[in-house]
Short mmCIF file of N, CA, C and O in Angstrom, two decimals:
data_model
loop_
_atom_site.label_atom_id
_atom_site.label_comp_id
_atom_site.label_asym_id
_atom_site.label_seq_id
_atom_site.Cartn_x
_atom_site.Cartn_y
_atom_site.Cartn_z
N TRP A 1 0.80 -1.20 0.00
CA TRP A 1 0.00 0.00 0.00
C TRP A 1 0.84 1.26 0.00
O TRP A 1 0.35 2.34 -0.26
N GLY A 2 2.10 1.15 0.35
CA GLY A 2 2.96 2.31 0.44
C GLY A 2 3.21 3.01 -0.89
O GLY A 2 3.66 4.13 -0.91
N GLU A 3 2.95 2.35 -1.99
CA GLU A 3 3.21 2.93 -3.31
C GLU A 3 1.97 3.55 -3.94
O GLU A 3 2.02 4.02 -5.07
N ARG A 4 0.87 3.55 -3.25
CA ARG A 4 -0.39 4.06 -3.81
C ARG A 4 -0.23 5.48 -4.36
O ARG A 4 -0.82 5.83 -5.38
N SER A 5 0.58 6.31 -3.73
CA SER A 5 0.77 7.68 -4.21
C SER A 5 1.55 7.73 -5.52
O SER A 5 1.56 8.76 -6.20
N GLN A 6 2.18 6.62 -5.90
CA GLN A 6 2.96 6.56 -7.14
C GLN A 6 2.16 5.99 -8.31
O GLN A 6 2.69 5.83 -9.40
N VAL A 7 0.89 5.66 -8.08
CA VAL A 7 0.06 4.99 -9.09
C VAL A 7 -1.03 5.93 -9.57
O VAL A 7 -1.66 6.63 -8.78
N THR A 8 -1.25 5.94 -10.87
CA THR A 8 -2.38 6.66 -11.47
C THR A 8 -3.26 5.65 -12.16
O THR A 8 -2.79 4.88 -12.99
N THR A 9 -4.52 5.63 -11.81
CA THR A 9 -5.48 4.73 -12.44
C THR A 9 -6.41 5.55 -13.31
O THR A 9 -7.02 6.52 -12.83
N LEU A 10 -6.49 5.19 -14.58
CA LEU A 10 -7.39 5.86 -15.51
C LEU A 10 -8.46 4.89 -15.98
O LEU A 10 -8.15 3.77 -16.38
N ARG A 11 -9.65 5.32 -15.95
CA ARG A 11 -10.73 4.54 -16.53
C ARG A 11 -11.28 5.41 -17.65
O ARG A 11 -12.05 6.35 -17.40
N SER A 12 -10.82 5.13 -18.87
CA SER A 12 -11.22 5.99 -19.98
C SER A 12 -11.21 5.21 -21.28
O SER A 12 -10.74 4.08 -21.34
N ASP A 13 -11.71 5.83 -22.30
CA ASP A 13 -11.68 5.29 -23.65
C ASP A 13 -10.21 5.12 -24.04
O ASP A 13 -9.44 6.08 -24.00
N SER A 14 -9.81 3.92 -24.43
CA SER A 14 -8.40 3.66 -24.72
C SER A 14 -7.88 4.40 -25.95
O SER A 14 -6.69 4.45 -26.18
N THR A 15 -8.78 4.97 -26.75
CA THR A 15 -8.34 5.74 -27.92
C THR A 15 -8.43 7.24 -27.68
O THR A 15 -8.13 8.02 -28.56
N ASN A 16 -8.85 7.63 -26.47
CA ASN A 16 -9.00 9.04 -26.15
C ASN A 16 -8.54 9.29 -24.72
O ASN A 16 -9.30 9.78 -23.89
N ILE A 17 -7.29 8.97 -24.45
CA ILE A 17 -6.72 9.10 -23.12
C ILE A 17 -6.36 10.57 -22.88
O ILE A 17 -5.77 11.20 -23.76
N PRO A 18 -6.67 11.11 -21.72
CA PRO A 18 -6.33 12.52 -21.46
C PRO A 18 -4.82 12.72 -21.40
O PRO A 18 -4.07 11.77 -21.15
N PRO A 19 -4.36 13.95 -21.62
CA PRO A 19 -2.92 14.22 -21.55
C PRO A 19 -2.36 13.87 -20.17
O PRO A 19 -3.03 14.05 -19.16
N ALA A 20 -1.13 13.40 -20.17
CA ALA A 20 -0.47 13.00 -18.93
C ALA A 20 -0.02 14.21 -18.13
O ALA A 20 0.40 15.21 -18.70
N ARG A 21 -0.09 14.08 -16.81
CA ARG A 21 0.49 15.08 -15.92
C ARG A 21 1.91 14.69 -15.58
O ARG A 21 2.73 15.52 -15.22
N LYS A 22 2.20 13.37 -15.70
CA LYS A 22 3.53 12.86 -15.38
C LYS A 22 3.75 11.59 -16.21
O LYS A 22 2.85 10.76 -16.34
N LYS A 23 4.95 11.42 -16.79
CA LYS A 23 5.27 10.23 -17.58
C LYS A 23 5.51 9.03 -16.66
O LYS A 23 5.87 9.20 -15.51
N CYS A 24 5.33 7.83 -17.21
CA CYS A 24 5.53 6.63 -16.41
C CYS A 24 6.41 5.62 -17.16
O CYS A 24 6.60 5.72 -18.36
N MET A 25 6.94 4.68 -16.40
CA MET A 25 7.78 3.63 -16.97
C MET A 25 7.04 2.30 -17.13
O MET A 25 7.53 1.39 -17.77
N LEU A 26 5.84 2.19 -16.53
CA LEU A 26 5.05 0.97 -16.62
C LEU A 26 3.59 1.35 -16.75
O LEU A 26 3.08 2.15 -15.96
N ALA A 27 2.93 0.78 -17.77
CA ALA A 27 1.51 1.04 -17.98
C ALA A 27 0.82 -0.28 -18.30
O ALA A 27 1.41 -1.17 -18.92
N PHE A 28 -0.41 -0.39 -17.88
CA PHE A 28 -1.24 -1.55 -18.17
C PHE A 28 -2.38 -1.10 -19.07
O PHE A 28 -3.05 -0.11 -18.77
N LEU A 29 -2.59 -1.83 -20.16
CA LEU A 29 -3.63 -1.49 -21.12
C LEU A 29 -4.54 -2.70 -21.29
O LEU A 29 -4.10 -3.76 -21.70
N ASP A 30 -5.80 -2.53 -20.94
CA ASP A 30 -6.78 -3.60 -21.02
C ASP A 30 -8.01 -3.08 -21.75
O ASP A 30 -9.05 -2.82 -21.15
N ALA A 31 -7.86 -2.89 -23.06
CA ALA A 31 -8.97 -2.41 -23.89
C ALA A 31 -9.99 -3.53 -24.06
O ALA A 31 -9.65 -4.71 -23.92
N PRO A 32 -11.24 -3.18 -24.38
CA PRO A 32 -12.24 -4.23 -24.62
C PRO A 32 -11.76 -5.21 -25.70
O PRO A 32 -11.17 -4.81 -26.70
N TYR A 33 -11.97 -6.48 -25.45
CA TYR A 33 -11.53 -7.54 -26.36
C TYR A 33 -12.25 -7.45 -27.71
O TYR A 33 -13.39 -7.05 -27.81
N ARG A 34 -11.50 -7.88 -28.75
CA ARG A 34 -12.02 -8.07 -30.10
C ARG A 34 -12.65 -6.82 -30.73
O ARG A 34 -13.55 -6.92 -31.53
N GLN A 35 -12.14 -5.66 -30.36
CA GLN A 35 -12.66 -4.43 -30.95
C GLN A 35 -11.57 -3.63 -31.66
O GLN A 35 -11.81 -2.51 -32.11
N GLY A 36 -10.37 -4.20 -31.76
CA GLY A 36 -9.29 -3.53 -32.49
C GLY A 36 -8.79 -2.26 -31.83
O GLY A 36 -8.32 -1.37 -32.52
N LEU A 37 -8.86 -2.18 -30.51
CA LEU A 37 -8.50 -0.95 -29.81
C LEU A 37 -7.11 -0.94 -29.19
O LEU A 37 -6.62 0.12 -28.81
N THR A 38 -6.47 -2.09 -29.08
CA THR A 38 -5.19 -2.14 -28.37
C THR A 38 -4.09 -1.36 -29.08
O THR A 38 -3.37 -0.57 -28.46
N GLY A 39 -3.92 -1.55 -30.38
CA GLY A 39 -2.92 -0.80 -31.14
C GLY A 39 -3.17 0.70 -31.07
O GLY A 39 -2.25 1.49 -30.87
N LYS A 40 -4.44 1.09 -31.19
CA LYS A 40 -4.81 2.50 -31.08
C LYS A 40 -4.54 3.02 -29.68
O LYS A 40 -4.11 4.16 -29.50
N GLY A 41 -4.80 2.19 -28.67
CA GLY A 41 -4.54 2.58 -27.29
C GLY A 41 -3.06 2.82 -27.04
O GLY A 41 -2.68 3.77 -26.34
N LEU A 42 -2.22 1.97 -27.60
CA LEU A 42 -0.77 2.16 -27.47
C LEU A 42 -0.35 3.50 -28.07
O LEU A 42 0.42 4.26 -27.46
N GLU A 43 -0.84 3.76 -29.26
CA GLU A 43 -0.50 5.01 -29.94
C GLU A 43 -0.97 6.21 -29.13
O GLU A 43 -0.26 7.21 -28.98
N THR A 44 -2.15 6.12 -28.56
CA THR A 44 -2.70 7.22 -27.76
C THR A 44 -1.90 7.42 -26.47
O THR A 44 -1.66 8.57 -26.07
N LEU A 45 -1.47 6.34 -25.82
CA LEU A 45 -0.61 6.47 -24.64
C LEU A 45 0.65 7.26 -24.98
O LEU A 45 1.09 8.14 -24.24
N LYS A 46 1.25 6.93 -26.14
CA LYS A 46 2.48 7.60 -26.56
C LYS A 46 2.20 9.07 -26.89
O LYS A 46 2.88 9.96 -26.39
N LYS A 47 1.19 9.33 -27.70
CA LYS A 47 0.89 10.70 -28.13
C LYS A 47 0.44 11.60 -26.99
O LYS A 47 0.65 12.80 -27.02
N SER A 48 -0.20 11.01 -25.98
CA SER A 48 -0.70 11.79 -24.85
C SER A 48 0.37 12.06 -23.80
O SER A 48 0.12 12.69 -22.79
N GLY A 49 1.58 11.53 -24.03
CA GLY A 49 2.71 11.82 -23.16
C GLY A 49 2.79 10.99 -21.89
O GLY A 49 3.47 11.36 -20.95
N TRP A 50 2.12 9.84 -21.86
CA TRP A 50 2.13 9.00 -20.66
C TRP A 50 3.40 8.18 -20.51
O TRP A 50 3.72 7.76 -19.41
N LEU A 51 4.13 7.92 -21.59
CA LEU A 51 5.21 6.95 -21.54
C LEU A 51 6.59 7.59 -21.64
O LEU A 51 6.87 8.34 -22.57
N GLU A 52 7.46 7.24 -20.70
CA GLU A 52 8.87 7.61 -20.78
C GLU A 52 9.53 6.78 -21.87
O GLU A 52 9.07 5.68 -22.17
N ASN A 53 10.62 7.26 -22.42
CA ASN A 53 11.43 6.46 -23.32
C ASN A 53 11.90 5.22 -22.55
O ASN A 53 12.41 5.35 -21.44
N GLY A 54 11.68 4.04 -23.08
CA GLY A 54 12.06 2.81 -22.41
C GLY A 54 10.95 2.21 -21.56
O GLY A 54 11.15 1.18 -20.91
N ALA A 55 9.78 2.83 -21.55
CA ALA A 55 8.66 2.32 -20.76
C ALA A 55 8.20 0.96 -21.28
O ALA A 55 8.42 0.61 -22.44
N VAL A 56 7.54 0.21 -20.41
CA VAL A 56 6.96 -1.08 -20.76
C VAL A 56 5.45 -0.98 -20.58
O VAL A 56 4.97 -0.48 -19.55
N VAL A 57 4.72 -1.45 -21.58
CA VAL A 57 3.27 -1.52 -21.50
C VAL A 57 2.88 -2.99 -21.46
O VAL A 57 3.35 -3.79 -22.28
N VAL A 58 2.05 -3.35 -20.52
CA VAL A 58 1.51 -4.70 -20.41
C VAL A 58 0.10 -4.62 -20.98
O VAL A 58 -0.77 -3.96 -20.40
N ALA A 59 -0.11 -5.24 -22.14
CA ALA A 59 -1.39 -5.16 -22.84
C ALA A 59 -2.08 -6.52 -22.84
O ALA A 59 -1.49 -7.52 -23.24
N GLU A 60 -3.33 -6.53 -22.42
CA GLU A 60 -4.12 -7.76 -22.35
C GLU A 60 -5.16 -7.75 -23.46
O GLU A 60 -5.84 -6.76 -23.69
N THR A 61 -5.25 -8.88 -24.18
CA THR A 61 -6.25 -9.05 -25.24
C THR A 61 -6.79 -10.47 -25.19
O THR A 61 -6.31 -11.32 -24.44
N ALA A 62 -7.77 -10.73 -26.05
CA ALA A 62 -8.21 -12.11 -26.25
C ALA A 62 -7.06 -12.89 -26.88
O ALA A 62 -6.23 -12.33 -27.60
N LYS A 63 -7.00 -14.18 -26.62
CA LYS A 63 -5.90 -15.02 -27.10
C LYS A 63 -5.71 -14.92 -28.61
O LYS A 63 -4.58 -14.82 -29.09
N GLU A 64 -6.79 -14.90 -29.36
CA GLU A 64 -6.68 -14.90 -30.83
C GLU A 64 -6.56 -13.50 -31.43
O GLU A 64 -6.37 -13.36 -32.63
N GLU A 65 -6.63 -12.47 -30.61
CA GLU A 65 -6.61 -11.10 -31.10
C GLU A 65 -5.19 -10.68 -31.47
O GLU A 65 -4.25 -10.86 -30.71
N ASP A 66 -5.04 -10.10 -32.64
CA ASP A 66 -3.75 -9.62 -33.12
C ASP A 66 -3.87 -8.15 -33.49
O ASP A 66 -4.95 -7.67 -33.82
N TYR A 67 -2.75 -7.45 -33.47
CA TYR A 67 -2.73 -6.04 -33.86
C TYR A 67 -1.30 -5.67 -34.23
O TYR A 67 -0.35 -6.33 -33.83
N ASP A 68 -1.18 -4.63 -35.03
CA ASP A 68 0.14 -4.12 -35.40
C ASP A 68 0.62 -3.17 -34.32
O ASP A 68 -0.16 -2.36 -33.80
N LEU A 69 1.89 -3.28 -33.99
CA LEU A 69 2.47 -2.35 -33.02
C LEU A 69 2.76 -1.02 -33.70
O LEU A 69 3.35 -0.99 -34.78
N PRO A 70 2.38 0.09 -33.08
CA PRO A 70 2.70 1.40 -33.65
C PRO A 70 4.21 1.63 -33.66
O PRO A 70 4.96 0.97 -32.94
N GLU A 71 4.64 2.58 -34.45
CA GLU A 71 6.05 2.93 -34.56
C GLU A 71 6.62 3.24 -33.17
O GLU A 71 5.99 3.93 -32.37
N GLY A 72 7.80 2.72 -32.91
CA GLY A 72 8.48 2.96 -31.65
C GLY A 72 8.27 1.87 -30.61
O GLY A 72 8.97 1.84 -29.61
N PHE A 73 7.31 0.98 -30.85
CA PHE A 73 7.02 -0.10 -29.91
C PHE A 73 7.63 -1.41 -30.39
O PHE A 73 7.66 -1.69 -31.58
N THR A 74 8.10 -2.23 -29.44
CA THR A 74 8.69 -3.52 -29.73
C THR A 74 8.10 -4.57 -28.81
O THR A 74 7.99 -4.34 -27.60
N LEU A 75 7.74 -5.72 -29.37
CA LEU A 75 7.24 -6.82 -28.56
C LEU A 75 8.40 -7.43 -27.80
O LEU A 75 9.38 -7.89 -28.39
N LEU A 76 8.31 -7.45 -26.47
CA LEU A 76 9.36 -8.00 -25.63
C LEU A 76 9.07 -9.45 -25.26
O LEU A 76 9.97 -10.27 -25.20
N ASP A 77 7.80 -9.76 -25.01
CA ASP A 77 7.40 -11.11 -24.61
C ASP A 77 5.88 -11.20 -24.69
O ASP A 77 5.20 -10.17 -24.69
N GLU A 78 5.37 -12.41 -24.79
CA GLU A 78 3.93 -12.60 -24.70
C GLU A 78 3.65 -13.93 -24.04
O GLU A 78 4.42 -14.88 -24.17
N ARG A 79 2.55 -13.97 -23.31
CA ARG A 79 2.13 -15.17 -22.59
C ARG A 79 0.66 -15.40 -22.84
O ARG A 79 -0.12 -14.45 -22.96
N VAL A 80 0.26 -16.67 -22.88
CA VAL A 80 -1.15 -17.02 -23.05
C VAL A 80 -1.62 -17.72 -21.79
O VAL A 80 -0.97 -18.64 -21.30
N TYR A 81 -2.73 -17.24 -21.26
CA TYR A 81 -3.37 -17.82 -20.09
C TYR A 81 -4.83 -18.08 -20.45
O TYR A 81 -5.62 -17.13 -20.56
N ASN A 82 -5.15 -19.36 -20.67
CA ASN A 82 -6.50 -19.74 -21.09
C ASN A 82 -6.90 -18.98 -22.35
O ASN A 82 -6.28 -19.14 -23.37
N ASN A 83 -7.89 -18.10 -22.26
CA ASN A 83 -8.37 -17.35 -23.44
C ASN A 83 -7.78 -15.95 -23.54
O ASN A 83 -8.25 -15.14 -24.32
N THR A 84 -6.76 -15.67 -22.73
CA THR A 84 -6.19 -14.33 -22.65
C THR A 84 -4.73 -14.35 -23.10
O THR A 84 -3.99 -15.26 -22.78
N LYS A 85 -4.35 -13.31 -23.84
CA LYS A 85 -2.95 -13.12 -24.22
C LYS A 85 -2.45 -11.83 -23.56
O LYS A 85 -3.12 -10.80 -23.64
N VAL A 86 -1.31 -11.91 -22.91
CA VAL A 86 -0.68 -10.76 -22.28
C VAL A 86 0.62 -10.49 -23.01
O VAL A 86 1.48 -11.37 -23.12
N ARG A 87 0.76 -9.28 -23.53
CA ARG A 87 1.97 -8.90 -24.24
C ARG A 87 2.71 -7.84 -23.43
O ARG A 87 2.11 -6.92 -22.89
N PHE A 88 4.03 -7.99 -23.41
CA PHE A 88 4.91 -7.01 -22.77
C PHE A 88 5.56 -6.25 -23.91
O PHE A 88 6.31 -6.82 -24.71
N ILE A 89 5.30 -4.96 -23.98
CA ILE A 89 5.67 -4.15 -25.13
C ILE A 89 6.54 -2.99 -24.65
O ILE A 89 6.16 -2.26 -23.73
N GLY A 90 7.68 -2.82 -25.28
CA GLY A 90 8.60 -1.74 -24.91
C GLY A 90 8.49 -0.56 -25.86
O GLY A 90 8.22 -0.73 -27.04
N LEU A 91 8.70 0.63 -25.33
CA LEU A 91 8.71 1.85 -26.13
C LEU A 91 10.13 2.37 -26.20
O LEU A 91 10.78 2.57 -25.16
N SER A 92 10.61 2.57 -27.39
CA SER A 92 11.95 3.11 -27.59
C SER A 92 11.89 4.19 -28.64
O SER A 92 11.71 3.91 -29.82
N LEU A 93 11.99 5.43 -28.20
CA LEU A 93 11.97 6.57 -29.11
C LEU A 93 13.37 7.10 -29.24
O LEU A 93 14.02 7.41 -28.24
N ILE A 94 13.85 7.21 -30.45
CA ILE A 94 15.19 7.72 -30.68
C ILE A 94 15.07 9.17 -31.12
O ILE A 94 14.38 9.50 -32.08
N HIS A 95 15.72 10.05 -30.38
CA HIS A 95 15.71 11.48 -30.71
C HIS A 95 17.05 11.87 -31.30
O HIS A 95 18.09 11.60 -30.72
N ILE A 96 17.02 12.50 -32.45
CA ILE A 96 18.26 12.92 -33.12
C ILE A 96 18.40 14.43 -33.02
O ILE A 96 17.50 15.17 -33.14
#
């Protein structure tokens, strides 16, 4: 419970996330299954300023659900639990 002040919980449309007040290194994305929202949600997290460079997003989908990763994201690992697939996705933005 000691870390509660370090956590932000958002309950919002995964394609219309409000702008971040502070960037994070770990985010969980659980968009509604089978609606094609996870890839869009990842892009929105990035564009809304929620993710630090090097952040990890844990995204949960239906086991058979697939999506393209937006630019800057890399699949680190994925696990299947019954009918659920959990993907660990890294963000790496290179600034020149």
